[in-house]
mmCIF file with all atom_site columns, C-alpha atoms in Angstrom:
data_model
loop_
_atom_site.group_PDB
_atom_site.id
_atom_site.type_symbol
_atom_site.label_atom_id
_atom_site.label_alt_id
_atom_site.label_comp_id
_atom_site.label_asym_id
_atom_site.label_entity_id
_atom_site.label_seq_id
_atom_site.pdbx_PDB_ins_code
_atom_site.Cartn_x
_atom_site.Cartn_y
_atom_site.Cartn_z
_atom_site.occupancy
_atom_site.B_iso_or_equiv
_atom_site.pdbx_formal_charge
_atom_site.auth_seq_id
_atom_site.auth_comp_id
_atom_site.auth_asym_id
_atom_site.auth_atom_id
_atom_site.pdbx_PDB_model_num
ATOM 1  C CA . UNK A 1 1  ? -7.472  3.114   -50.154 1.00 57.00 ? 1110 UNK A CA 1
ATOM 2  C CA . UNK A 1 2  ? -6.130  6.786   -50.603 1.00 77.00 ? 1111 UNK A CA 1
ATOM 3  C CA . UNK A 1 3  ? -3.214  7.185   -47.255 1.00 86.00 ? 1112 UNK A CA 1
ATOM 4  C CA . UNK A 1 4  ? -5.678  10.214  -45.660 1.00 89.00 ? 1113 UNK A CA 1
ATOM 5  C CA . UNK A 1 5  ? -8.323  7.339   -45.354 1.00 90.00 ? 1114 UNK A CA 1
ATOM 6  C CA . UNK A 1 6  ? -6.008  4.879   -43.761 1.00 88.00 ? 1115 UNK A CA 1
ATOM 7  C CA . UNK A 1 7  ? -5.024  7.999   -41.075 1.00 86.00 ? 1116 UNK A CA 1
ATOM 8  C CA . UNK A 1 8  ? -8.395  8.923   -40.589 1.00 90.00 ? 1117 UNK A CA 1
ATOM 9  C CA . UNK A 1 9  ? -9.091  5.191   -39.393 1.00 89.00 ? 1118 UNK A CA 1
ATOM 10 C CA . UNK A 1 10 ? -6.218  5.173   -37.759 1.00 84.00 ? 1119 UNK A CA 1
ATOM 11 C CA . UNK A 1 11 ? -6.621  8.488   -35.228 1.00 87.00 ? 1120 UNK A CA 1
ATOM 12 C CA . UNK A 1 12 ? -10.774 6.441   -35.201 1.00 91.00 ? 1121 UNK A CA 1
ATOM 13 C CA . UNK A 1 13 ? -8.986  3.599   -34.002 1.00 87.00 ? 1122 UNK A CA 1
ATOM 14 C CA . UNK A 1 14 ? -6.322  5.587   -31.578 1.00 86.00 ? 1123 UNK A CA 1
ATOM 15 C CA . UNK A 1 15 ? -9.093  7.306   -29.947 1.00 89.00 ? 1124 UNK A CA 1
ATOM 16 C CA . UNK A 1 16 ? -11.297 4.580   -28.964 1.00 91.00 ? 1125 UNK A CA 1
ATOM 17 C CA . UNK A 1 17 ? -8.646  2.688   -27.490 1.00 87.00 ? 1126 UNK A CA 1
ATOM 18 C CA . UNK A 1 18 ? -8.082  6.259   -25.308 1.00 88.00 ? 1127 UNK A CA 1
ATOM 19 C CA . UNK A 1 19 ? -11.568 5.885   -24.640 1.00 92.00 ? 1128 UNK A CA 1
ATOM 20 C CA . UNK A 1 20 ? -11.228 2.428   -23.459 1.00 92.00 ? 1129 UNK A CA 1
ATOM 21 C CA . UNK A 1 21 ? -8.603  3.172   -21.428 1.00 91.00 ? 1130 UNK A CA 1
ATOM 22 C CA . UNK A 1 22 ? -9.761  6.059   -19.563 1.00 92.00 ? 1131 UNK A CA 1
ATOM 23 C CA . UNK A 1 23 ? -12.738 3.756   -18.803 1.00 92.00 ? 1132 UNK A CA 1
ATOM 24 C CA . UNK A 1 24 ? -10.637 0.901   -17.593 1.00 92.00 ? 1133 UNK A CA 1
ATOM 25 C CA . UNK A 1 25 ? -8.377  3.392   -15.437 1.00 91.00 ? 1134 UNK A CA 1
ATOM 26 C CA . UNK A 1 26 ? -11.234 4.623   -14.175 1.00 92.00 ? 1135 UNK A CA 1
ATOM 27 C CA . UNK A 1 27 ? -12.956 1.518   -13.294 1.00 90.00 ? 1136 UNK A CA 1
ATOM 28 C CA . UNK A 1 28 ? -9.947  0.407   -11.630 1.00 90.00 ? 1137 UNK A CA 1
ATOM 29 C CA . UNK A 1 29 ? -9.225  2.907   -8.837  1.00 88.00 ? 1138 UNK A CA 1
ATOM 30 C CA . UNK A 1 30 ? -12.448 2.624   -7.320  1.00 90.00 ? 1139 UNK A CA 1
ATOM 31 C CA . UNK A 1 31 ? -11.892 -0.601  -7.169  1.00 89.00 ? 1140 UNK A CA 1
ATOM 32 C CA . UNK A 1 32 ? -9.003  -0.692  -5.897  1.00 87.00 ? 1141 UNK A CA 1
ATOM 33 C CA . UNK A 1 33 ? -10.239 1.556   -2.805  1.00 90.00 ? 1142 UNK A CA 1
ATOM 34 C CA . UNK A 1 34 ? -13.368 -0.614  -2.192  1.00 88.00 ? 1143 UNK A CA 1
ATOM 35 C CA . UNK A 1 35 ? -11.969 -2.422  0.930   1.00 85.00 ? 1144 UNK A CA 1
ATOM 36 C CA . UNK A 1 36 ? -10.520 0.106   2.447   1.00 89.00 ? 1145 UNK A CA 1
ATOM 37 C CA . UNK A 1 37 ? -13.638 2.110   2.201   1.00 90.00 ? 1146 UNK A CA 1
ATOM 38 C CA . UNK A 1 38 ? -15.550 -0.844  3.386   1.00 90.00 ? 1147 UNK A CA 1
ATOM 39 C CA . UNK A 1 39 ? -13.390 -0.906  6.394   1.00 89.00 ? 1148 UNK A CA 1
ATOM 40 C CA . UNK A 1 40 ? -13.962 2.513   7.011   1.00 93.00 ? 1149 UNK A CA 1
ATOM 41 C CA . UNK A 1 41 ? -17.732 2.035   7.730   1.00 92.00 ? 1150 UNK A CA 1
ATOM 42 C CA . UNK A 1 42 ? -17.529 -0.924  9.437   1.00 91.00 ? 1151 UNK A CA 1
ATOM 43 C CA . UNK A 1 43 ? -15.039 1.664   11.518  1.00 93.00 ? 1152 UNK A CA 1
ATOM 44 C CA . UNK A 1 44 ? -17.425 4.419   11.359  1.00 93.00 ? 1153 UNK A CA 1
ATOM 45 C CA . UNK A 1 45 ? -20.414 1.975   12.538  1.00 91.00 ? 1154 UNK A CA 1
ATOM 46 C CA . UNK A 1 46 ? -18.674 0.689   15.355  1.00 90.00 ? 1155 UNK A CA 1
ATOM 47 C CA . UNK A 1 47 ? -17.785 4.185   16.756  1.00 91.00 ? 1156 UNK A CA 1
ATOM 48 C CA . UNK A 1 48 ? -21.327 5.255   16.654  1.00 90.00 ? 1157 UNK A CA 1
ATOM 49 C CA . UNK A 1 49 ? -22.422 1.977   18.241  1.00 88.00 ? 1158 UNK A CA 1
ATOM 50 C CA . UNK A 1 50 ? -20.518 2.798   21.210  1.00 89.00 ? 1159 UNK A CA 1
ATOM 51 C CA . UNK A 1 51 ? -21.456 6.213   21.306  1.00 90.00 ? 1160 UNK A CA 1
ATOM 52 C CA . UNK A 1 52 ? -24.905 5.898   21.350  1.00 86.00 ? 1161 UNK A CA 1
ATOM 53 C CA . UNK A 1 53 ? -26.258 2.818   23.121  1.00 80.00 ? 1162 UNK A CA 1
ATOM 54 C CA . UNK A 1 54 ? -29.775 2.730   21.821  1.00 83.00 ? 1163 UNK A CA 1
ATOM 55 C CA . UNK A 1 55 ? -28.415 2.536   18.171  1.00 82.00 ? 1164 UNK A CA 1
ATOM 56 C CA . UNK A 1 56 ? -28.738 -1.205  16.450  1.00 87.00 ? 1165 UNK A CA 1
ATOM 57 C CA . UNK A 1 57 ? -25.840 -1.456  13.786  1.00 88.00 ? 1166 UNK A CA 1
ATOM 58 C CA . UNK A 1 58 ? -25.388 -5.117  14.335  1.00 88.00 ? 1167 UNK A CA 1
ATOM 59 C CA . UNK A 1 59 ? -27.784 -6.045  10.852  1.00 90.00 ? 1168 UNK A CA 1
ATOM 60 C CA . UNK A 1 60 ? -25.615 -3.122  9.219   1.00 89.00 ? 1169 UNK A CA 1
ATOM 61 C CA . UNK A 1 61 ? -21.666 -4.806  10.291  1.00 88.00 ? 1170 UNK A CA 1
ATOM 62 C CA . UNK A 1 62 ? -23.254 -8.576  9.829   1.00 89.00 ? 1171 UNK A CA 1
ATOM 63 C CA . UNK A 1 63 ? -24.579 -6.972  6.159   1.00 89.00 ? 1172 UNK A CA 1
ATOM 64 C CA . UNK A 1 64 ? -21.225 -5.426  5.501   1.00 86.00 ? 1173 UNK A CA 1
ATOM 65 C CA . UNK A 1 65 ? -19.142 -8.593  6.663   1.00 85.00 ? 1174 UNK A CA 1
ATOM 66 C CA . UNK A 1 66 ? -21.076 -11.079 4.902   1.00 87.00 ? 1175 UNK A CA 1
ATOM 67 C CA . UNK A 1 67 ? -20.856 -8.645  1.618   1.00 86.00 ? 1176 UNK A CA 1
ATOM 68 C CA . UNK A 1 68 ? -17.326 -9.853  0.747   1.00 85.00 ? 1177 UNK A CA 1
ATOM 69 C CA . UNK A 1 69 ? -16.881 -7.052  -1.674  1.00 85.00 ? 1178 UNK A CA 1
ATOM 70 C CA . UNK A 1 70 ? -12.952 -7.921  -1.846  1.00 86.00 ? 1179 UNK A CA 1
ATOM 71 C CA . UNK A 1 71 ? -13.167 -11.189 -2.329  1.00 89.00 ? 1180 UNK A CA 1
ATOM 72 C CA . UNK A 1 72 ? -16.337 -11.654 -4.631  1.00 89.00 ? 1181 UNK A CA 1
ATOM 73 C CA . UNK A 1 73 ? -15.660 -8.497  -6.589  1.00 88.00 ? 1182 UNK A CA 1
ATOM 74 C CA . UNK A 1 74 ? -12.423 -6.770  -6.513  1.00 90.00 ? 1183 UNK A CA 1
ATOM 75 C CA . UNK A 1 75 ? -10.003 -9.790  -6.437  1.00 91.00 ? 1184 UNK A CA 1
ATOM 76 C CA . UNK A 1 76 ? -11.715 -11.224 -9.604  1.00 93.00 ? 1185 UNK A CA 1
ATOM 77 C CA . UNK A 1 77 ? -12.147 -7.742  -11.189 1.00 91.00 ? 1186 UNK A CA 1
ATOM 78 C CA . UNK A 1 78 ? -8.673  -6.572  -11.251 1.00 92.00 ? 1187 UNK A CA 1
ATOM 79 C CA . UNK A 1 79 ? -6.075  -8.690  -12.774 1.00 93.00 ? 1188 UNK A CA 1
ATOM 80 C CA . UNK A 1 80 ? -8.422  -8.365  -15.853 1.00 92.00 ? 1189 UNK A CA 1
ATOM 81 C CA . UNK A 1 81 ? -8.142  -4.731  -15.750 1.00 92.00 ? 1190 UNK A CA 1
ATOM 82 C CA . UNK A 1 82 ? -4.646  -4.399  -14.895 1.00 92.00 ? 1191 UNK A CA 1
ATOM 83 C CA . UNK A 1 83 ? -4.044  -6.723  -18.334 1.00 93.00 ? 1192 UNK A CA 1
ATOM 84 C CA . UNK A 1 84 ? -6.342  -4.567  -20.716 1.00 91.00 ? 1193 UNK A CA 1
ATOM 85 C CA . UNK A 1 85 ? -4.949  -1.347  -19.113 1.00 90.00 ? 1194 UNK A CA 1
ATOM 86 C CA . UNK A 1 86 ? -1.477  -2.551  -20.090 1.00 91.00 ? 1195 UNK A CA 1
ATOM 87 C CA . UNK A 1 87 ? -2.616  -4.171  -23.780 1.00 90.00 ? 1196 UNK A CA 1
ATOM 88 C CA . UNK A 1 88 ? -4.421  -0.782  -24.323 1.00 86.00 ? 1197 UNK A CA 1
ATOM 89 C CA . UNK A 1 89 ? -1.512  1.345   -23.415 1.00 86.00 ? 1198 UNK A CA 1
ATOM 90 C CA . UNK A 1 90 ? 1.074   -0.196  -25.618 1.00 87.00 ? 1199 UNK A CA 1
ATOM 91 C CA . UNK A 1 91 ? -1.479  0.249   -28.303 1.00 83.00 ? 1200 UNK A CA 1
ATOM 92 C CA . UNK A 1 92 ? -2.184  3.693   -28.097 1.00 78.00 ? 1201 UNK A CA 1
ATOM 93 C CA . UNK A 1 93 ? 2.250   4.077   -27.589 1.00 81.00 ? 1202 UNK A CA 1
ATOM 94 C CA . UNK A 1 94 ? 2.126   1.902   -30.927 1.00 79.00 ? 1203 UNK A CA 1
ATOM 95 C CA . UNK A 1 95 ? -0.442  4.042   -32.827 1.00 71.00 ? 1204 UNK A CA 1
ATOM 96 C CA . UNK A 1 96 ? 1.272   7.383   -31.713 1.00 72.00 ? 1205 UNK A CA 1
ATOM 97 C CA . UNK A 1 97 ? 4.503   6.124   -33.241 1.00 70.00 ? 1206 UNK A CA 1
ATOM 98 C CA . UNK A 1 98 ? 2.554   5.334   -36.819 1.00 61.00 ? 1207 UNK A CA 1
#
């Protein structure tokens, strides 16, 4: 295979592992803000509850409590995405150096 093949494949390679990475990054900071942003509804819904007395939130907390969002779908989420992030960033470091 003639070497401007081989570094065509190669840049094919390098950018889909960019790709892949931008994808993971960007998976992983919404994740990563997903309980605080749960606890600022919950916030947010208590406020209003006391603020106006004929509003009902108490199906919308017990909804939002019982969700367990951290526990169900961050914490198991994001030591897998922390490991690709780091696999795909040492081999796009690799490919730069070929």
């Amino acid at each position: 295979m003639p070497n401007e093949q081989l570094l065509e494949q190669v840049d094919l390679l390098r950018e889909r592992f960019i790709r892949q990475q931008k994808t993971a990054s960007n998976s992983q900071t919404p994740l990563k803000t997903m309980n605080d942003t749960q606890n600022r509804v919950q916030k947010t819904l208590s406020d209003y509850s006391d603020q106006n007395a004929d509003a009902d939130v108490n199906n919308s907390q017990a909804a939002l409590a019982n969700a367990r969002l951290k526990e169900d779908v961050v914490d198991p989420l994001l030591p897998g995405l922390r490991r690709e992030l780091k696999s795909l960033a040492l081999i796009s470091a690799v490919s730069i150096l070929c």
